[in-house]
Amino acid sequence: MKRSTVLIEVILDVLFLALALVVLLRLFSAAHLTSDLSEKKTRASLAMQTVLERSLLDPPDADETYWYDACFQPAEAAAENRIELAVADEPAGTGVVRTLTLTAFAGETEIAALSGGRYLPGEATP
Amino acid sequence: MKRGDSLLSLFIFALLGAFALLSLTAVLVGGRIYRSVADRSERNAGLRTTSAYIAGKVRAFDQQGGVAVTDEDGISVLHLEKEIDGSRYVTYIYCLDGAVREYYQRADRAFVPENGAAIAEAESLSFTLEDGGLSVDVRQQKKDTTLFLTLRAGGAR
């Protein structure tokens, strides 16, 4: 009787420890992933800001894709991360308002978005 | 002591050993992850501080002839100039001794890099004036970042 009580107590302790460890490891893993995503978002935001500033200087006419390495530094085509630029025009007065929408992807996951616009004056029609 | 009792004691000691080993592993893994999260957080904060600070300064000084880039003994220096009460004052931004530094003085005085106050940690910082904008390359914790800022008022000179 005494022996089995001790055994049950030990088994319950081990179960409790295993449960606590699983919870802790999941928390550690979540913290790691969150901080990883946070760094990617920071770097993606800076890269998007750069693309937007350059694009507003000379607004592109069509959608474009920019490729980046793991640290969101410009890379060759088909690299790990990318920023997609979508162009949309809306007539306004004699010109158009060109809206540029940037979406950053880490792999296939969308992590951040940014948009900006510029008025492009057109020829005045009589 | 019976054979069964000694086996039970052995089993309990083995479990206690496993208990201790698993606890130690959890502490070590936790410590490592905490360090990596703290490093990342610091890197992020440094990156955001540097980029937001430089972008804010450049926007504030974005006026005709307000922005210039020079090379002072191998240090890439951003000059942000403004006229106040008839005198010209300049803010210098550059990287020295592992930190982004800034200092402010009258434009007719000589640039002394040691006078700068540290803003954020960085391994290198360089500025390039391009057509219509300023390109900023910063290296922090062995990672490079490039930032482009449009000079809306044609601030470069």
mmCIF file of C-alpha atoms in Angstrom:
data_model
loop_
_atom_site.group_PDB
_atom_site.id
_atom_site.type_symbol
_atom_site.label_atom_id
_atom_site.label_comp_id
_atom_site.label_asym_id
_atom_site.label_seq_id
_atom_site.Cartn_x
_atom_site.Cartn_y
_atom_site.Cartn_z
ATOM 1 C CA MET A 1 0.000 0.000 0.000
ATOM 2 C CA LYS A 2 2.728 2.447 1.055
ATOM 3 C CA ARG A 3 4.871 1.523 -1.955
ATOM 4 C CA SER A 4 2.067 2.143 -4.448
ATOM 5 C CA THR A 5 1.242 5.539 -2.858
ATOM 6 C CA VAL A 6 4.844 6.675 -3.290
ATOM 7 C CA LEU A 7 4.841 5.470 -6.877
ATOM 8 C CA ILE A 8 1.612 7.314 -7.691
ATOM 9 C CA GLU A 9 3.006 10.504 -6.130
ATOM 10 C CA VAL A 10 6.192 10.264 -8.195
ATOM 11 C CA ILE A 11 4.253 9.600 -11.388
ATOM 12 C CA LEU A 12 2.002 12.599 -10.725
ATOM 13 C CA ASP A 13 5.084 14.773 -10.133
ATOM 14 C CA VAL A 14 6.607 13.673 -13.407
ATOM 15 C CA LEU A 15 3.337 14.311 -15.234
ATOM 16 C CA PHE A 16 3.126 17.784 -13.726
ATOM 17 C CA LEU A 17 6.727 18.508 -14.737
ATOM 18 C CA ALA A 18 6.114 17.262 -18.273
ATOM 19 C CA LEU A 19 3.051 19.479 -18.538
ATOM 20 C CA ALA A 20 4.916 22.517 -17.190
ATOM 21 C CA LEU A 21 7.806 21.889 -19.608
ATOM 22 C CA VAL A 22 5.491 21.613 -22.596
ATOM 23 C CA VAL A 23 3.834 24.930 -21.675
ATOM 24 C CA LEU A 24 7.234 26.594 -21.108
ATOM 25 C CA LEU A 25 8.701 25.321 -24.368
ATOM 26 C CA ARG A 26 5.645 26.515 -26.277
ATOM 27 C CA LEU A 27 6.021 29.938 -24.644
ATOM 28 C CA PHE A 28 9.736 30.052 -25.512
ATOM 29 C CA SER A 29 8.982 29.058 -29.066
ATOM 30 C CA ALA A 30 6.211 31.688 -29.356
ATOM 31 C CA ALA A 31 8.552 34.369 -27.954
ATOM 32 C CA HIS A 32 11.229 33.413 -30.466
ATOM 33 C CA LEU A 33 8.780 33.499 -33.405
ATOM 34 C CA THR A 34 7.281 36.808 -32.276
ATOM 35 C CA SER A 35 10.678 38.490 -31.999
ATOM 36 C CA ASP A 36 11.684 37.044 -35.381
ATOM 37 C CA LEU A 37 8.511 38.431 -36.968
ATOM 38 C CA SER A 38 9.041 41.768 -35.235
ATOM 39 C CA GLU A 39 12.526 42.120 -36.730
ATOM 40 C CA LYS A 40 11.251 41.125 -40.172
ATOM 41 C CA LYS A 41 8.449 43.698 -39.912
ATOM 42 C CA THR A 42 10.903 46.441 -38.920
ATOM 43 C CA ARG A 43 13.222 45.622 -41.829
ATOM 44 C CA ALA A 44 10.280 45.218 -44.237
ATOM 45 C CA SER A 45 8.903 48.624 -43.180
ATOM 46 C CA LEU A 46 12.229 50.314 -43.899
ATOM 47 C CA ALA A 47 12.528 48.532 -47.262
ATOM 48 C CA MET A 48 8.948 49.506 -48.147
ATOM 49 C CA GLN A 49 9.607 53.096 -47.129
ATOM 50 C CA THR A 50 12.632 53.164 -49.454
ATOM 51 C CA VAL A 51 10.665 51.646 -52.366
ATOM 52 C CA LEU A 52 7.792 54.085 -51.807
ATOM 53 C CA GLU A 53 10.083 57.134 -51.641
ATOM 54 C CA ARG A 54 11.874 56.107 -54.846
ATOM 55 C CA SER A 55 8.602 55.231 -56.578
ATOM 56 C CA LEU A 56 6.960 58.532 -55.686
ATOM 57 C CA LEU A 57 9.872 60.376 -57.300
ATOM 58 C CA ASP A 58 9.157 58.616 -60.566
ATOM 59 C CA PRO A 59 5.826 56.752 -60.237
ATOM 60 C CA PRO A 60 5.823 53.447 -62.156
ATOM 61 C CA ASP A 61 3.017 52.709 -64.645
ATOM 62 C CA ALA A 62 2.638 49.003 -63.851
ATOM 63 C CA ASP A 63 2.785 46.614 -60.889
ATOM 64 C CA GLU A 64 6.260 45.474 -59.867
ATOM 65 C CA THR A 65 7.896 42.950 -57.550
ATOM 66 C CA TYR A 66 11.107 43.675 -55.617
ATOM 67 C CA TRP A 67 13.118 40.768 -54.169
ATOM 68 C CA TYR A 68 14.974 40.791 -50.855
ATOM 69 C CA ASP A 69 17.183 38.464 -48.852
ATOM 70 C CA ALA A 70 16.423 37.265 -45.305
ATOM 71 C CA CYS A 71 17.429 40.699 -43.880
ATOM 72 C CA PHE A 72 15.313 42.600 -46.411
ATOM 73 C CA GLN A 73 18.345 43.769 -48.352
ATOM 74 C CA PRO A 74 17.841 43.959 -52.156
ATOM 75 C CA ALA A 75 18.538 40.597 -53.815
ATOM 76 C CA GLU A 76 18.335 38.826 -57.150
ATOM 77 C CA ALA A 77 14.990 37.604 -58.460
ATOM 78 C CA ALA A 78 13.181 34.803 -56.623
ATOM 79 C CA ALA A 79 14.867 35.428 -53.261
ATOM 80 C CA GLU A 80 13.426 34.619 -49.830
ATOM 81 C CA ASN A 81 11.344 37.784 -49.275
ATOM 82 C CA ARG A 82 9.616 40.186 -51.591
ATOM 83 C CA ILE A 83 7.703 43.448 -51.782
ATOM 84 C CA GLU A 84 4.877 43.721 -54.284
ATOM 85 C CA LEU A 85 3.940 47.134 -55.609
ATOM 86 C CA ALA A 86 0.436 47.636 -56.992
ATOM 87 C CA VAL A 87 -0.416 50.733 -59.022
ATOM 88 C CA ALA A 88 -3.929 52.179 -59.163
ATOM 89 C CA ASP A 89 -4.984 55.359 -60.969
ATOM 90 C CA GLU A 90 -8.022 57.468 -60.180
ATOM 91 C CA PRO A 91 -8.952 60.433 -62.386
ATOM 92 C CA ALA A 92 -8.889 63.731 -60.524
ATOM 93 C CA GLY A 93 -9.369 67.058 -62.275
ATOM 94 C CA THR A 94 -7.154 67.169 -65.351
ATOM 95 C CA GLY A 95 -4.793 64.494 -64.088
ATOM 96 C CA VAL A 96 -4.803 61.315 -62.046
ATOM 97 C CA VAL A 97 -4.046 60.378 -58.462
ATOM 98 C CA ARG A 98 -1.660 57.425 -58.661
ATOM 99 C CA THR A 99 -1.864 55.266 -55.536
ATOM 100 C CA LEU A 100 1.000 52.892 -54.829
ATOM 101 C CA THR A 101 0.237 50.021 -52.470
ATOM 102 C CA LEU A 102 3.166 48.013 -51.172
ATOM 103 C CA THR A 103 2.816 44.616 -49.552
ATOM 104 C CA ALA A 104 5.765 42.849 -47.922
ATOM 105 C CA PHE A 105 5.974 39.055 -47.861
ATOM 106 C CA ALA A 106 8.289 36.876 -45.771
ATOM 107 C CA GLY A 107 8.170 33.697 -47.790
ATOM 108 C CA GLU A 108 4.484 33.420 -48.635
ATOM 109 C CA THR A 109 3.242 35.180 -45.501
ATOM 110 C CA GLU A 110 2.108 38.786 -45.745
ATOM 111 C CA ILE A 111 3.779 40.712 -42.921
ATOM 112 C CA ALA A 112 3.270 44.407 -43.626
ATOM 113 C CA ALA A 113 1.624 46.866 -45.994
ATOM 114 C CA LEU A 114 2.128 50.515 -46.841
ATOM 115 C CA SER A 115 0.568 52.877 -49.346
ATOM 116 C CA GLY A 116 1.165 56.324 -50.706
ATOM 117 C CA GLY A 117 -0.014 58.442 -53.585
ATOM 118 C CA ARG A 118 0.890 61.292 -55.862
ATOM 119 C CA TYR A 119 -1.108 63.565 -58.098
ATOM 120 C CA LEU A 120 0.085 63.446 -61.693
ATOM 121 C CA PRO A 121 -1.144 66.506 -63.595
ATOM 122 C CA GLY A 122 -2.349 65.764 -67.119
ATOM 123 C CA GLU A 123 -2.773 67.882 -70.189
ATOM 124 C CA ALA A 124 -5.635 70.338 -69.755
ATOM 125 C CA THR A 125 -8.394 69.434 -72.193
ATOM 126 C CA PRO A 126 -10.174 72.343 -73.970
ATOM 127 C CA MET B 1 16.093 -4.205 2.860
ATOM 128 C CA LYS B 2 13.930 -6.123 0.437
ATOM 129 C CA ARG B 3 14.838 -6.341 -3.229
ATOM 130 C CA GLY B 4 11.532 -4.650 -4.186
ATOM 131 C CA ASP B 5 12.244 -1.674 -1.900
ATOM 132 C CA SER B 6 15.697 -1.093 -3.330
ATOM 133 C CA LEU B 7 14.293 -1.247 -6.880
ATOM 134 C CA LEU B 8 11.658 1.339 -5.941
ATOM 135 C CA SER B 9 14.311 3.602 -4.396
ATOM 136 C CA LEU B 10 16.408 3.296 -7.541
ATOM 137 C CA PHE B 11 13.382 4.130 -9.676
ATOM 138 C CA ILE B 12 12.588 7.189 -7.563
ATOM 139 C CA PHE B 13 16.202 8.410 -7.743
ATOM 140 C CA ALA B 14 16.198 7.890 -11.512
ATOM 141 C CA LEU B 15 12.994 9.922 -11.766
ATOM 142 C CA LEU B 16 14.461 12.652 -9.589
ATOM 143 C CA GLY B 17 17.538 12.699 -11.845
ATOM 144 C CA ALA B 18 15.336 13.008 -14.923
ATOM 145 C CA PHE B 19 13.368 15.738 -13.127
ATOM 146 C CA ALA B 20 16.561 17.692 -12.436
ATOM 147 C CA LEU B 21 17.900 17.165 -15.956
ATOM 148 C CA LEU B 22 14.681 18.326 -17.595
ATOM 149 C CA SER B 23 14.489 21.376 -15.322
ATOM 150 C CA LEU B 24 18.083 22.270 -16.186
ATOM 151 C CA THR B 25 17.340 21.852 -19.901
ATOM 152 C CA ALA B 26 14.291 24.099 -19.601
ATOM 153 C CA VAL B 27 16.345 26.772 -17.826
ATOM 154 C CA LEU B 28 19.142 26.582 -20.431
ATOM 155 C CA VAL B 29 16.758 26.692 -23.400
ATOM 156 C CA GLY B 30 14.828 29.528 -21.761
ATOM 157 C CA GLY B 31 18.024 31.460 -21.106
ATOM 158 C CA ARG B 32 19.178 31.073 -24.683
ATOM 159 C CA ILE B 33 15.831 32.148 -26.106
ATOM 160 C CA TYR B 34 15.633 35.093 -23.699
ATOM 161 C CA ARG B 35 19.087 36.225 -24.872
ATOM 162 C CA SER B 36 18.131 35.913 -28.542
ATOM 163 C CA VAL B 37 14.848 37.798 -27.979
ATOM 164 C CA ALA B 38 16.667 40.540 -26.033
ATOM 165 C CA ASP B 39 19.344 40.838 -28.777
ATOM 166 C CA ARG B 40 16.692 41.084 -31.471
ATOM 167 C CA SER B 41 14.746 43.623 -29.485
ATOM 168 C CA GLU B 42 17.867 45.753 -29.014
ATOM 169 C CA ARG B 43 18.740 45.455 -32.709
ATOM 170 C CA ASN B 44 15.205 46.474 -33.675
ATOM 171 C CA ALA B 45 15.236 49.425 -31.300
ATOM 172 C CA GLY B 46 18.643 50.562 -32.611
ATOM 173 C CA LEU B 47 17.508 50.258 -36.206
ATOM 174 C CA ARG B 48 14.260 52.129 -35.585
ATOM 175 C CA THR B 49 16.014 54.836 -33.552
ATOM 176 C CA THR B 50 18.673 55.434 -36.199
ATOM 177 C CA SER B 51 16.324 55.428 -39.193
ATOM 178 C CA ALA B 52 13.602 57.527 -37.521
ATOM 179 C CA TYR B 53 16.160 59.993 -36.164
ATOM 180 C CA ILE B 54 17.923 60.495 -39.513
ATOM 181 C CA ALA B 55 14.630 60.653 -41.454
ATOM 182 C CA GLY B 56 13.204 63.205 -38.989
ATOM 183 C CA LYS B 57 16.311 65.381 -39.145
ATOM 184 C CA VAL B 58 16.501 65.305 -42.948
ATOM 185 C CA ARG B 59 12.795 66.208 -43.251
ATOM 186 C CA ALA B 60 13.275 69.110 -40.833
ATOM 187 C CA PHE B 61 16.198 70.500 -42.840
ATOM 188 C CA ASP B 62 14.765 69.728 -46.284
ATOM 189 C CA GLN B 63 15.028 73.215 -47.757
ATOM 190 C CA GLN B 64 16.985 74.701 -50.648
ATOM 191 C CA GLY B 65 20.680 74.142 -49.915
ATOM 192 C CA GLY B 66 19.966 72.626 -46.506
ATOM 193 C CA VAL B 67 21.426 69.157 -47.032
ATOM 194 C CA ALA B 68 24.987 68.227 -48.010
ATOM 195 C CA VAL B 69 27.262 65.208 -47.725
ATOM 196 C CA THR B 70 31.022 65.372 -47.286
ATOM 197 C CA ASP B 71 33.854 63.006 -46.503
ATOM 198 C CA GLU B 72 35.927 64.179 -43.517
ATOM 199 C CA ASP B 73 39.063 62.046 -43.114
ATOM 200 C CA GLY B 74 37.209 58.918 -44.208
ATOM 201 C CA ILE B 75 34.039 59.703 -42.212
ATOM 202 C CA SER B 76 30.869 60.170 -44.254
ATOM 203 C CA VAL B 77 29.223 63.275 -42.767
ATOM 204 C CA LEU B 78 25.726 64.586 -43.345
ATOM 205 C CA HIS B 79 25.484 68.395 -43.049
ATOM 206 C CA LEU B 80 22.090 69.870 -42.268
ATOM 207 C CA GLU B 81 22.243 73.633 -42.487
ATOM 208 C CA LYS B 82 19.816 76.355 -41.447
ATOM 209 C CA GLU B 83 19.928 80.139 -41.115
ATOM 210 C CA ILE B 84 18.918 81.516 -37.734
ATOM 211 C CA ASP B 85 18.925 85.305 -37.087
ATOM 212 C CA GLY B 86 21.279 85.937 -39.986
ATOM 213 C CA SER B 87 23.829 83.293 -38.981
ATOM 214 C CA ARG B 88 24.163 79.846 -40.527
ATOM 215 C CA TYR B 89 24.205 76.839 -38.197
ATOM 216 C CA VAL B 90 24.955 73.265 -39.150
ATOM 217 C CA THR B 91 24.041 69.906 -37.621
ATOM 218 C CA TYR B 92 26.518 67.138 -38.390
ATOM 219 C CA ILE B 93 25.461 63.488 -38.381
ATOM 220 C CA TYR B 94 28.086 60.773 -38.752
ATOM 221 C CA CYS B 95 29.405 57.533 -37.276
ATOM 222 C CA LEU B 96 32.460 57.393 -35.009
ATOM 223 C CA ASP B 97 33.705 54.831 -32.464
ATOM 224 C CA GLY B 98 30.725 52.509 -32.933
ATOM 225 C CA ALA B 99 28.011 55.142 -32.570
ATOM 226 C CA VAL B 100 25.899 57.434 -34.716
ATOM 227 C CA ARG B 101 26.760 60.916 -33.507
ATOM 228 C CA GLU B 102 25.363 64.398 -33.859
ATOM 229 C CA TYR B 103 26.500 67.870 -33.045
ATOM 230 C CA TYR B 104 25.415 71.364 -33.817
ATOM 231 C CA GLN B 105 27.482 74.523 -34.257
ATOM 232 C CA ARG B 106 27.955 77.654 -36.338
ATOM 233 C CA ALA B 107 28.703 76.828 -39.961
ATOM 234 C CA ASP B 108 31.927 78.888 -40.046
ATOM 235 C CA ARG B 109 33.630 76.711 -37.368
ATOM 236 C CA ALA B 110 35.713 73.646 -38.130
ATOM 237 C CA PHE B 111 34.191 70.163 -37.901
ATOM 238 C CA VAL B 112 35.534 68.268 -34.867
ATOM 239 C CA PRO B 113 34.199 64.661 -34.925
ATOM 240 C CA GLU B 114 35.019 64.053 -31.241
ATOM 241 C CA ASN B 115 32.482 66.720 -30.221
ATOM 242 C CA GLY B 116 29.497 64.617 -31.265
ATOM 243 C CA ALA B 117 27.002 63.122 -28.840
ATOM 244 C CA ALA B 118 26.183 59.430 -29.354
ATOM 245 C CA ILE B 119 22.623 58.764 -30.542
ATOM 246 C CA ALA B 120 22.611 55.021 -31.272
ATOM 247 C CA GLU B 121 25.067 52.170 -31.720
ATOM 248 C CA ALA B 122 26.234 51.471 -35.289
ATOM 249 C CA GLU B 123 29.256 49.923 -36.964
ATOM 250 C CA SER B 124 29.130 52.176 -40.010
ATOM 251 C CA LEU B 125 27.021 54.883 -41.573
ATOM 252 C CA SER B 126 27.366 56.429 -44.998
ATOM 253 C CA PHE B 127 25.358 58.949 -46.953
ATOM 254 C CA THR B 128 25.055 59.351 -50.731
ATOM 255 C CA LEU B 129 23.243 62.169 -52.461
ATOM 256 C CA GLU B 130 21.340 60.863 -55.458
ATOM 257 C CA ASP B 131 19.091 62.528 -57.994
ATOM 258 C CA GLY B 132 16.175 63.763 -55.885
ATOM 259 C CA GLY B 133 17.112 62.081 -52.646
ATOM 260 C CA LEU B 134 19.522 60.920 -50.000
ATOM 261 C CA SER B 135 20.575 57.307 -49.630
ATOM 262 C CA VAL B 136 21.617 56.192 -46.129
ATOM 263 C CA ASP B 137 23.499 52.936 -45.547
ATOM 264 C CA VAL B 138 23.782 51.849 -41.937
ATOM 265 C CA ARG B 139 25.385 48.728 -40.463
ATOM 266 C CA GLN B 140 24.252 47.674 -37.001
ATOM 267 C CA GLN B 141 25.063 44.382 -35.258
ATOM 268 C CA LYS B 142 26.589 43.040 -38.505
ATOM 269 C CA LYS B 143 23.430 43.683 -40.519
ATOM 270 C CA ASP B 144 23.121 46.257 -43.311
ATOM 271 C CA THR B 145 20.130 48.476 -43.908
ATOM 272 C CA THR B 146 19.570 50.968 -46.701
ATOM 273 C CA LEU B 147 17.172 53.855 -46.412
ATOM 274 C CA PHE B 148 16.246 56.304 -49.165
ATOM 275 C CA LEU B 149 14.803 59.706 -48.319
ATOM 276 C CA THR B 150 13.306 61.976 -50.956
ATOM 277 C CA LEU B 151 14.437 65.588 -50.711
ATOM 278 C CA ARG B 152 11.120 67.221 -51.516
ATOM 279 C CA ALA B 153 12.396 70.789 -51.523
ATOM 280 C CA GLY B 154 15.509 69.848 -53.484
ATOM 281 C CA GLY B 155 17.513 70.290 -50.305
ATOM 282 C CA ALA B 156 20.824 68.958 -51.657
ATOM 283 C CA ARG B 157 23.637 71.331 -52.509
#
